[in-house]
mmCIF file of C-alpha atoms and ligand atoms in Angstrom:
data_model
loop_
_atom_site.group_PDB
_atom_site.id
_atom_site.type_symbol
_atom_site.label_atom_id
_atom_site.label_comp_id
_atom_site.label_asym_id
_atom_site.label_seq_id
_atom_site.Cartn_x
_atom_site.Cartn_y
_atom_site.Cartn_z
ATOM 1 C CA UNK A 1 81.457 96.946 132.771
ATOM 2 C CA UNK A 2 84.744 97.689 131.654
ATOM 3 C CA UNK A 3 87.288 98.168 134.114
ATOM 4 C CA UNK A 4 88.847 101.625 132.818
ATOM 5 C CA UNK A 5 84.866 102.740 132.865
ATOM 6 C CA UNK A 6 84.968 107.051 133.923
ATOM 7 C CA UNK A 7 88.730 107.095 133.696
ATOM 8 C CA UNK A 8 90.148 109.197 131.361
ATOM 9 C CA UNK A 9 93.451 108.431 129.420
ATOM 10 C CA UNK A 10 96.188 110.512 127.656
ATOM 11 C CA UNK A 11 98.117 107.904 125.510
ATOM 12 C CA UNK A 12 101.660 109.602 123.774
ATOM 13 C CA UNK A 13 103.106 108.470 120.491
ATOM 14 C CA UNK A 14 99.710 106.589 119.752
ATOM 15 C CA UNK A 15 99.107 107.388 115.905
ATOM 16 C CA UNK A 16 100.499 103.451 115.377
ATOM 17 C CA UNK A 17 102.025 100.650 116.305
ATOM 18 C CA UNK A 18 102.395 99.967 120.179
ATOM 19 C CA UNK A 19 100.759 103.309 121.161
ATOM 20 C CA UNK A 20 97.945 102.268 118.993
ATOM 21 C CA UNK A 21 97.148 99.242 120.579
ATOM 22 C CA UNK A 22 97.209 100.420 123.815
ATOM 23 C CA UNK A 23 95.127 103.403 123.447
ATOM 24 C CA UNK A 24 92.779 100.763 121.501
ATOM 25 C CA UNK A 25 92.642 98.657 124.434
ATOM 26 C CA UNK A 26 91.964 101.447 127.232
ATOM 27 C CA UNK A 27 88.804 102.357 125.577
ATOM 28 C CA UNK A 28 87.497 99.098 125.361
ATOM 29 C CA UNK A 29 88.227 99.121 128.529
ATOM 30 C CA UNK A 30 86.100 101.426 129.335
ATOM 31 C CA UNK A 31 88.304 104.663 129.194
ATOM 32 C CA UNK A 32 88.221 108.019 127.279
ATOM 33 C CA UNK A 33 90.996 108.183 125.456
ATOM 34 C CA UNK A 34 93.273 111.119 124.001
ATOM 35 C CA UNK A 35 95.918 110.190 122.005
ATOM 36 C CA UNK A 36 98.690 112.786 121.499
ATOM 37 C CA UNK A 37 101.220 112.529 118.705
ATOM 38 C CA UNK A 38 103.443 114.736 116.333
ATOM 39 C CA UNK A 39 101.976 113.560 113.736
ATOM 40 C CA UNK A 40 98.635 115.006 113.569
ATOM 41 C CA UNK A 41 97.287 113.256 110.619
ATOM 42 C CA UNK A 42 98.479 109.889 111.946
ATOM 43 C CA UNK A 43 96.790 110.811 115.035
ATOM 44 C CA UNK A 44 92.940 112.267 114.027
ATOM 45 C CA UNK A 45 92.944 108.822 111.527
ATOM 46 C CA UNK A 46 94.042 106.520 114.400
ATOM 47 C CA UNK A 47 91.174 108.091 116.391
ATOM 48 C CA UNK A 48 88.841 107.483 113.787
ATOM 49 C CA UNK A 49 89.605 104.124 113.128
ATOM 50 C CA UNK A 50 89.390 103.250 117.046
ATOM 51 C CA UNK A 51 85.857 104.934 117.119
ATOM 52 C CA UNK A 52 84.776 104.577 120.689
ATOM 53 C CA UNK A 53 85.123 108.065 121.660
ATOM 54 C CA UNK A 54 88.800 108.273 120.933
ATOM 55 C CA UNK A 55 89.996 112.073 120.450
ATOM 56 C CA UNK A 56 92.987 113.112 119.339
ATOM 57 C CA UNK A 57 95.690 116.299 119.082
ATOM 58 C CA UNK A 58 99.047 117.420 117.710
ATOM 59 C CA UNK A 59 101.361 117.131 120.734
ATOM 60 C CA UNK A 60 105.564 116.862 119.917
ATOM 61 C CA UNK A 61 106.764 115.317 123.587
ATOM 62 C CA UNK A 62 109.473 117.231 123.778
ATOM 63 C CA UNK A 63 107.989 120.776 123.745
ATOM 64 C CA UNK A 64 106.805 122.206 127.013
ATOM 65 C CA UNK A 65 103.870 124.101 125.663
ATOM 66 C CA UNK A 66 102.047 121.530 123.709
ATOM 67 C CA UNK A 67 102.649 118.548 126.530
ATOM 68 C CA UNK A 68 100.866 121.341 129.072
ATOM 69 C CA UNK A 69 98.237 121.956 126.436
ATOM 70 C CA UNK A 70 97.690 117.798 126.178
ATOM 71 C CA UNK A 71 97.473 117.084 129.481
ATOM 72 C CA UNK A 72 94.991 119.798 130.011
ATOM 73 C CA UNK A 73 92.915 118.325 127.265
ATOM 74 C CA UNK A 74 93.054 114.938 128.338
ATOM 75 C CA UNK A 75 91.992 115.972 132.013
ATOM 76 C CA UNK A 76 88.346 114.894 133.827
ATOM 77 C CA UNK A 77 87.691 117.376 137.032
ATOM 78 C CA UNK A 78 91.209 118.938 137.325
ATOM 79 C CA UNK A 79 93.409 115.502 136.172
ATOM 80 C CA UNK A 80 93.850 112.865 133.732
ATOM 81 C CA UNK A 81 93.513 109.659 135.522
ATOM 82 C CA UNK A 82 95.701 107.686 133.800
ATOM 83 C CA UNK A 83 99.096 108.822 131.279
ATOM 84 C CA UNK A 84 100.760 106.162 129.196
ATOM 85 C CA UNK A 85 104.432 107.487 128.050
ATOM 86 C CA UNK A 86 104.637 105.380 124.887
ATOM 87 C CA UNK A 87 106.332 108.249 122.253
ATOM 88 C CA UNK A 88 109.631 107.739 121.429
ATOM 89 C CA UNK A 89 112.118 107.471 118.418
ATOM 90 C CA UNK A 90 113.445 104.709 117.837
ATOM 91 C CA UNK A 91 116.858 104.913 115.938
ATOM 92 C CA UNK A 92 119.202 102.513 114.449
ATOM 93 C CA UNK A 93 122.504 104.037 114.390
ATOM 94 C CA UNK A 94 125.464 102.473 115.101
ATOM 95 C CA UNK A 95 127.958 103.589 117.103
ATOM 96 C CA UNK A 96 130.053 105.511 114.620
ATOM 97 C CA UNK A 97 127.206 107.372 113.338
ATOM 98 C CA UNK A 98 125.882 108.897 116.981
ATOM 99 C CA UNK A 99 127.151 112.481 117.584
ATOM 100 C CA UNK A 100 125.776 115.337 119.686
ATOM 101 C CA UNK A 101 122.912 116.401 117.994
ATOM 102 C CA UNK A 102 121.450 112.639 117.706
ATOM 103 C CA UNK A 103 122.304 112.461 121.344
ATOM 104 C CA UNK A 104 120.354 115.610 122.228
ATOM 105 C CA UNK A 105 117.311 114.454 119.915
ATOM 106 C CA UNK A 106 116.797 111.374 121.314
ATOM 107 C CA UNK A 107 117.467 111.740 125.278
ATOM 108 C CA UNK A 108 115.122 115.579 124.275
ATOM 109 C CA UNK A 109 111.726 113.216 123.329
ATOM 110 C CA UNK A 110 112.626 110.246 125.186
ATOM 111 C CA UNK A 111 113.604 110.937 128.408
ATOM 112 C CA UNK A 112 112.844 114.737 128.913
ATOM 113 C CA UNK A 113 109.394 113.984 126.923
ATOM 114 C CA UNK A 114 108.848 111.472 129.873
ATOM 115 C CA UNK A 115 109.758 114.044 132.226
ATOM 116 C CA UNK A 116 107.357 117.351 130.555
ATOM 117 C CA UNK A 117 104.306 114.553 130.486
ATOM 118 C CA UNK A 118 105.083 113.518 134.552
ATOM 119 C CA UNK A 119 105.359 117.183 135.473
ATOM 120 C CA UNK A 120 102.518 118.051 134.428
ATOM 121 C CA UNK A 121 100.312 115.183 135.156
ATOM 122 C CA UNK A 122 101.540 114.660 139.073
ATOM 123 C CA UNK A 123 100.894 118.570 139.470
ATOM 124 C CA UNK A 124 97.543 118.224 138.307
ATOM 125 C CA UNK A 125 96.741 114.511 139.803
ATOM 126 C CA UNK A 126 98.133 116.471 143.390
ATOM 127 C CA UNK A 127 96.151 119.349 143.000
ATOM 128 C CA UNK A 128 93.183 116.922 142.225
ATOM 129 C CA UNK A 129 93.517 114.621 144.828
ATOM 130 C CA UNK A 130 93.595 111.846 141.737
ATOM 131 C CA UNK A 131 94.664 108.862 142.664
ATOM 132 C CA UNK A 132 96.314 108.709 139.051
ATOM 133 C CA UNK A 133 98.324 105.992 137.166
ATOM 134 C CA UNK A 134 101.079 106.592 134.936
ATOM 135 C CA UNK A 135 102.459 103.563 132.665
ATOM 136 C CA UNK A 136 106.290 104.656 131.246
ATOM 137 C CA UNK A 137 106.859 102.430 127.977
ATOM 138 C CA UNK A 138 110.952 101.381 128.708
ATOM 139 C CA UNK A 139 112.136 98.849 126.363
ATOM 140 C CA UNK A 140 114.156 95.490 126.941
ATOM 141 C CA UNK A 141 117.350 97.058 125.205
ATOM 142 C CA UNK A 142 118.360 98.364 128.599
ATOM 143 C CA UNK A 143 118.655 95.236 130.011
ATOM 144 C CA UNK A 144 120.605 93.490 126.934
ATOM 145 C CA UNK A 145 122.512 96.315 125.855
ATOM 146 C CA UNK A 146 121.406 96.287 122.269
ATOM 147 C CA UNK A 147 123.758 97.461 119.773
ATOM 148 C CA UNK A 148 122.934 100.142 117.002
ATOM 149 C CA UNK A 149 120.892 102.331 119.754
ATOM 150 C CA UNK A 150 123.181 103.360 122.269
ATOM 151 C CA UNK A 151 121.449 106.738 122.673
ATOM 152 C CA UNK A 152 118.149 104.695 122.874
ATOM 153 C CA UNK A 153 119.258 102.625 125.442
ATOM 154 C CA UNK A 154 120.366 105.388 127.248
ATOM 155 C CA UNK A 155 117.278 106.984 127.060
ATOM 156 C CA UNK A 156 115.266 103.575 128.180
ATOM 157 C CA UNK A 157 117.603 103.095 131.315
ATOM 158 C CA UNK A 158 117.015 107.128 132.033
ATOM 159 C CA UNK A 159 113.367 106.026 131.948
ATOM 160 C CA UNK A 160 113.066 103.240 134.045
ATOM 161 C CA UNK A 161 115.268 105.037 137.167
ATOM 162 C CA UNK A 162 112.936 108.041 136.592
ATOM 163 C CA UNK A 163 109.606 105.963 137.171
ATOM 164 C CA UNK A 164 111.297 104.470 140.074
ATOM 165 C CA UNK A 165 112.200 107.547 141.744
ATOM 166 C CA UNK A 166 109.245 109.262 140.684
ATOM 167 C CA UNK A 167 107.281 106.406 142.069
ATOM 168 C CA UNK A 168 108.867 106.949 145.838
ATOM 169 C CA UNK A 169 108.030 110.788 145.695
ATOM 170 C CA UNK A 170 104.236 110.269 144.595
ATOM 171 C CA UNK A 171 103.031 107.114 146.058
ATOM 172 C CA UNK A 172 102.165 109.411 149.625
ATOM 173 C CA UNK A 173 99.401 110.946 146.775
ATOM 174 C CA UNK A 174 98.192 107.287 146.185
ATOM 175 C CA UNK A 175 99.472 108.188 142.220
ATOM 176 C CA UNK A 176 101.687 105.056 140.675
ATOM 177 C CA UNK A 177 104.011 104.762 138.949
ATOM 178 C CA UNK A 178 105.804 102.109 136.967
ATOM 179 C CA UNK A 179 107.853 100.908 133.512
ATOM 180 C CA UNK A 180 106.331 98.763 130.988
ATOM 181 C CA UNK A 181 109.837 97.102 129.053
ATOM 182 C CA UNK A 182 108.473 95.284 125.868
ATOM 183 C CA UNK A 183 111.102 93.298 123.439
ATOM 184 C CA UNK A 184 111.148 93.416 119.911
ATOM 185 C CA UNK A 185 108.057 94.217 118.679
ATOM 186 C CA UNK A 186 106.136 94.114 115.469
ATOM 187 C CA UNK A 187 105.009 97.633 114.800
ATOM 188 C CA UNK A 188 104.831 99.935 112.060
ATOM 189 C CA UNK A 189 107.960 101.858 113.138
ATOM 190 C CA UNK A 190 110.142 98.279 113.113
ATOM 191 C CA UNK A 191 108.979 96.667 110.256
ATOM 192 C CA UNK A 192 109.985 99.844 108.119
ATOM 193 C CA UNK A 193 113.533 99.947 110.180
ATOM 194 C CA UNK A 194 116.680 97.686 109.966
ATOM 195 C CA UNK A 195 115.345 96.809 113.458
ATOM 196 C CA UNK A 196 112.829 94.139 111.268
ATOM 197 C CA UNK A 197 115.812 91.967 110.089
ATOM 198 C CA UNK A 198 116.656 91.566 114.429
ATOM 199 C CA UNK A 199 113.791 88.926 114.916
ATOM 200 C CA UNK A 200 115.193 85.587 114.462
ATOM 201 C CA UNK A 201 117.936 86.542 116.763
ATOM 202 C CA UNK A 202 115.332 88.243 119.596
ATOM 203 C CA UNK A 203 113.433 84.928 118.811
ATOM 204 C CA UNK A 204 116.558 82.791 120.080
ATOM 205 C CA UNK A 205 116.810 84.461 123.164
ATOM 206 C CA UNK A 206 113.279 84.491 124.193
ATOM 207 C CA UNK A 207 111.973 81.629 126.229
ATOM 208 C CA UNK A 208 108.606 81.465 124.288
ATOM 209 C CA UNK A 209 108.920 81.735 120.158
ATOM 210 C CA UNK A 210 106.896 83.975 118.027
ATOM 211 C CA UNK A 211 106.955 87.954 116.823
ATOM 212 C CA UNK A 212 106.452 90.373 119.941
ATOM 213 C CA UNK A 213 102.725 91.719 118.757
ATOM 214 C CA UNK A 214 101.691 95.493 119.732
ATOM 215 C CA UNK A 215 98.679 93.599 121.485
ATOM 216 C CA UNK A 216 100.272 91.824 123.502
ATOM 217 C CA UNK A 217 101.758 94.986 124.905
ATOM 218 C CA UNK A 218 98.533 96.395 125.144
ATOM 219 C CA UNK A 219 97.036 94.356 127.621
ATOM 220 C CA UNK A 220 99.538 94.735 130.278
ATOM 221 C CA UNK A 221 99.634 98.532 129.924
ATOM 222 C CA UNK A 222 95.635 98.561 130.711
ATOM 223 C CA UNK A 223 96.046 96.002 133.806
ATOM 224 C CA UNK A 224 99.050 98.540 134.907
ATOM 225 C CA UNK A 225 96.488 101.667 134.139
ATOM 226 C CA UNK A 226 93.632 100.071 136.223
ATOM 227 C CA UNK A 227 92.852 99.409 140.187
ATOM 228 C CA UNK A 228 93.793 95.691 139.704
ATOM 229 C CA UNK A 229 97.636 97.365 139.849
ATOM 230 C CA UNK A 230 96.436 99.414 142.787
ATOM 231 C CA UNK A 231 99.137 98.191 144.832
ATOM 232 C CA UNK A 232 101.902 98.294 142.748
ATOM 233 C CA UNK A 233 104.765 101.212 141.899
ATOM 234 C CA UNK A 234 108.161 101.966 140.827
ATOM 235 C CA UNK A 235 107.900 98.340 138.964
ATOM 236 C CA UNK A 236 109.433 97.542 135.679
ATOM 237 C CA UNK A 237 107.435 94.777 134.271
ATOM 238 C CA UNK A 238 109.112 92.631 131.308
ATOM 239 C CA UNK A 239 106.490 91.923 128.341
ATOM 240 C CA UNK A 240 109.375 90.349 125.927
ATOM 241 C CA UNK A 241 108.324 86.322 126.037
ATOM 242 C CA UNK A 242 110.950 85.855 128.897
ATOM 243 C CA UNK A 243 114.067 86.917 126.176
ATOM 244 C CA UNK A 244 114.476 88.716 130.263
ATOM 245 C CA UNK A 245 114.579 86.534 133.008
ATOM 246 C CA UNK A 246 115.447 87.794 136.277
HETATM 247 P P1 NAD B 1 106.633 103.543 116.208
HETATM 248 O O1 NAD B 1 107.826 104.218 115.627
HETATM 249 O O2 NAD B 1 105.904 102.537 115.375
HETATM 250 O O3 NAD B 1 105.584 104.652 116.686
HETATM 251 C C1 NAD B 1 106.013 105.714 117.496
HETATM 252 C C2 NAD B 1 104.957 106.795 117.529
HETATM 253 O O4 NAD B 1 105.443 107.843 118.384
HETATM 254 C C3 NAD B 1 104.695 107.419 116.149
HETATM 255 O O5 NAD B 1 103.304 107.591 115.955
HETATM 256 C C4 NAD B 1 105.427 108.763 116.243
HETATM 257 O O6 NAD B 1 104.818 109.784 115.446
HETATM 258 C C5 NAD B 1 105.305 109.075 117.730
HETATM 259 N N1 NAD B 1 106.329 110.024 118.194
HETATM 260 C C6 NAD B 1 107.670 109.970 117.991
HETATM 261 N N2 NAD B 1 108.269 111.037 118.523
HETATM 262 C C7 NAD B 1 107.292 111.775 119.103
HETATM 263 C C8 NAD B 1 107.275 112.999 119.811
HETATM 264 N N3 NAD B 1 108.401 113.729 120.012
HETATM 265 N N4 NAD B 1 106.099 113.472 120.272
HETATM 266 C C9 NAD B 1 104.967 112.792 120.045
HETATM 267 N N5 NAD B 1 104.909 111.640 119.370
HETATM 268 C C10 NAD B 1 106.066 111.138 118.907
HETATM 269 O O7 NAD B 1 107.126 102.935 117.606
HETATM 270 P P2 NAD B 1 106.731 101.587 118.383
HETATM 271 O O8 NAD B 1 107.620 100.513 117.908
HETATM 272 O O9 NAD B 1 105.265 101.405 118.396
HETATM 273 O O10 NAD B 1 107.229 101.991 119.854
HETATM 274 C C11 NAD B 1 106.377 102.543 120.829
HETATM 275 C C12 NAD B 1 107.074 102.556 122.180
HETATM 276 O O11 NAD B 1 107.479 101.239 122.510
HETATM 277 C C13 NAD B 1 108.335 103.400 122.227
HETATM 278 O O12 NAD B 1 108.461 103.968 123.526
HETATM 279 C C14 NAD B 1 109.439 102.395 122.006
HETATM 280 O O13 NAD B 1 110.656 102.836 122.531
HETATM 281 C C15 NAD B 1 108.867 101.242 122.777
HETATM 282 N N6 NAD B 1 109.411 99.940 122.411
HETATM 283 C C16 NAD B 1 109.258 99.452 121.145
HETATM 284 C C17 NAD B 1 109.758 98.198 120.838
HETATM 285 C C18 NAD B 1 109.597 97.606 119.490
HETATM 286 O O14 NAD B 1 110.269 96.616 119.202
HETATM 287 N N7 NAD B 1 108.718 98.118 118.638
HETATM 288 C C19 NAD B 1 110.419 97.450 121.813
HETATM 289 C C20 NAD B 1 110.569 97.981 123.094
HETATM 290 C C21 NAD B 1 110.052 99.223 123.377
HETATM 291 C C1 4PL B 2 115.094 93.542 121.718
HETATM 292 O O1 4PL B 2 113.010 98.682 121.788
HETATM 293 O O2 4PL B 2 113.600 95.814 122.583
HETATM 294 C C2 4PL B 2 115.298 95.846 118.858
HETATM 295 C C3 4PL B 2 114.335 98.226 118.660
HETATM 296 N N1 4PL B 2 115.437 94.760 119.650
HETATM 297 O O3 4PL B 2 113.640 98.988 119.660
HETATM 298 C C4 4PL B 2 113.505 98.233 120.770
HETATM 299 C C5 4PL B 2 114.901 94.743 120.880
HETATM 300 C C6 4PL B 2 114.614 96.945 119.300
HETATM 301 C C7 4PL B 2 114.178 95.826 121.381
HETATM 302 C C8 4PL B 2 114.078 96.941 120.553
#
């Protein structure tokens, strides 16, 4: 007995690294998992490699239509049961280099894609009556004010007050709500960034040593995706070996 078993799961940005992981851990957790991505490719062979019933479709965040069409997809008797908002970009740009357009791009998938996913997963959990869970992948950044990602952080702050806020006007539907914030972790997208030369320094600050693994992510998002969180919203839970303390 796994303790996802019946639930279905839409997992964003899960092609590799962190989203990976998670949506590997869901279904051996007993969940169906769909895993929606840009990158299509990335996506089907993630799938394949997870076995376990893992499907997967093209789905770019930020565009209305396909998040409507993925949330449909990923849907058991009217709802998904559970949504984890893992896609993002994650830049490194310092401050010089971050005009509009950057702006727009990354507040566009990161924040408004975490807004398209949550409109049309409450609608459908509400018109369900699904006591759904939705897991919003933040990032530690916000709290230490990272340099080289300003737009980032931005976009990590947006998405932490969101799940709070969304959390107060959804938890009379029984549906929660709440932030995941990981540190600096290992995953494809850092190790083939500028981002992979930051670990000694993350290392310092963190109360426990080591290099943040995408699994070790993974298991909190399933405990926040499952009943065992039943009585728990608008949370922001720190998975960063302590580099957080508060
Ligand atoms: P990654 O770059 O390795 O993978 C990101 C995935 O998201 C890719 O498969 C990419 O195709 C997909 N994606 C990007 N934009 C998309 C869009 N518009 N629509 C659909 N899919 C899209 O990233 P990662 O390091 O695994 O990060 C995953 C999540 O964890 C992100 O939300 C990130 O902000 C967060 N996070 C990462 C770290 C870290 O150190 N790796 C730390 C804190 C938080
Ligand atoms: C501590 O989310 O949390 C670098 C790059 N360092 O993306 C992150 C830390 C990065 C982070 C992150």
């Amino acid at each position: 007995m796994g303790k996802l078993d019946g639930r279905t799961a839409i997992v964003t940005g899960a092609a590799q690294g962190i989203g990976f992981a998670i949506a590997k851990r869901l279904a051996e957790d007993g969940a169906l998992v769909l895993i929606g991505d840009k990158n299509e490719a990335g996506a089907k062979e993630a799938a394949e490699k997870i076995g376990l019933g893992v499907t997967a479709m093209k789905c770019d965040i930020s565009d209305q239509v396909e998040v409507s069409a993925l949330i449909e997809a990923g849907a058991r008797d009217g709802a998904p049961d559970i949504l984890v908002n893992n896609a993002a970009i994650v830049p490194f740009s310092p401050w010089d280099e971050i005009d509009l357009d950057h702006w727009q791009t990354i507040i566009g998938t990161n924040l408004t894609g975490v807004f398209l996913t949550c409109r049309k997963a409450t609608d459908m959990m509400r018109a369900a009556d699904r006591k759904g869970k939705i897991v919003n992948i933040a990032s530690n950044t916000f709290f230490a004010g990272t340099p080289n990602m300003a737009a980032y952080v931005a976009s990590k702050g947006g998405v932490i007050g969101f799940s709070r806020a969304l959390a107060t006007e959804v938890g009379k539907y029984g549906i929660c709500v709440n932030a995941l914030s990981p540190g600096l972790i290992e995953s494809e997208g850092v190790k083939n960034s500028p981002h992979d030369e930051s670990f000694g320094f993350v290392e310092m600050l963190q109360a426990m040593p080591g290099k943040g693994q995408p699994e070790q992510i993974a298991g909190v998002a399933s405990f926040l995706a499952s009943d065992d969180a039943g009585w728990m919203t608008g949370q922001t839970v720190n998975v960063d070996a302590g580099m957080v303390r508060w």
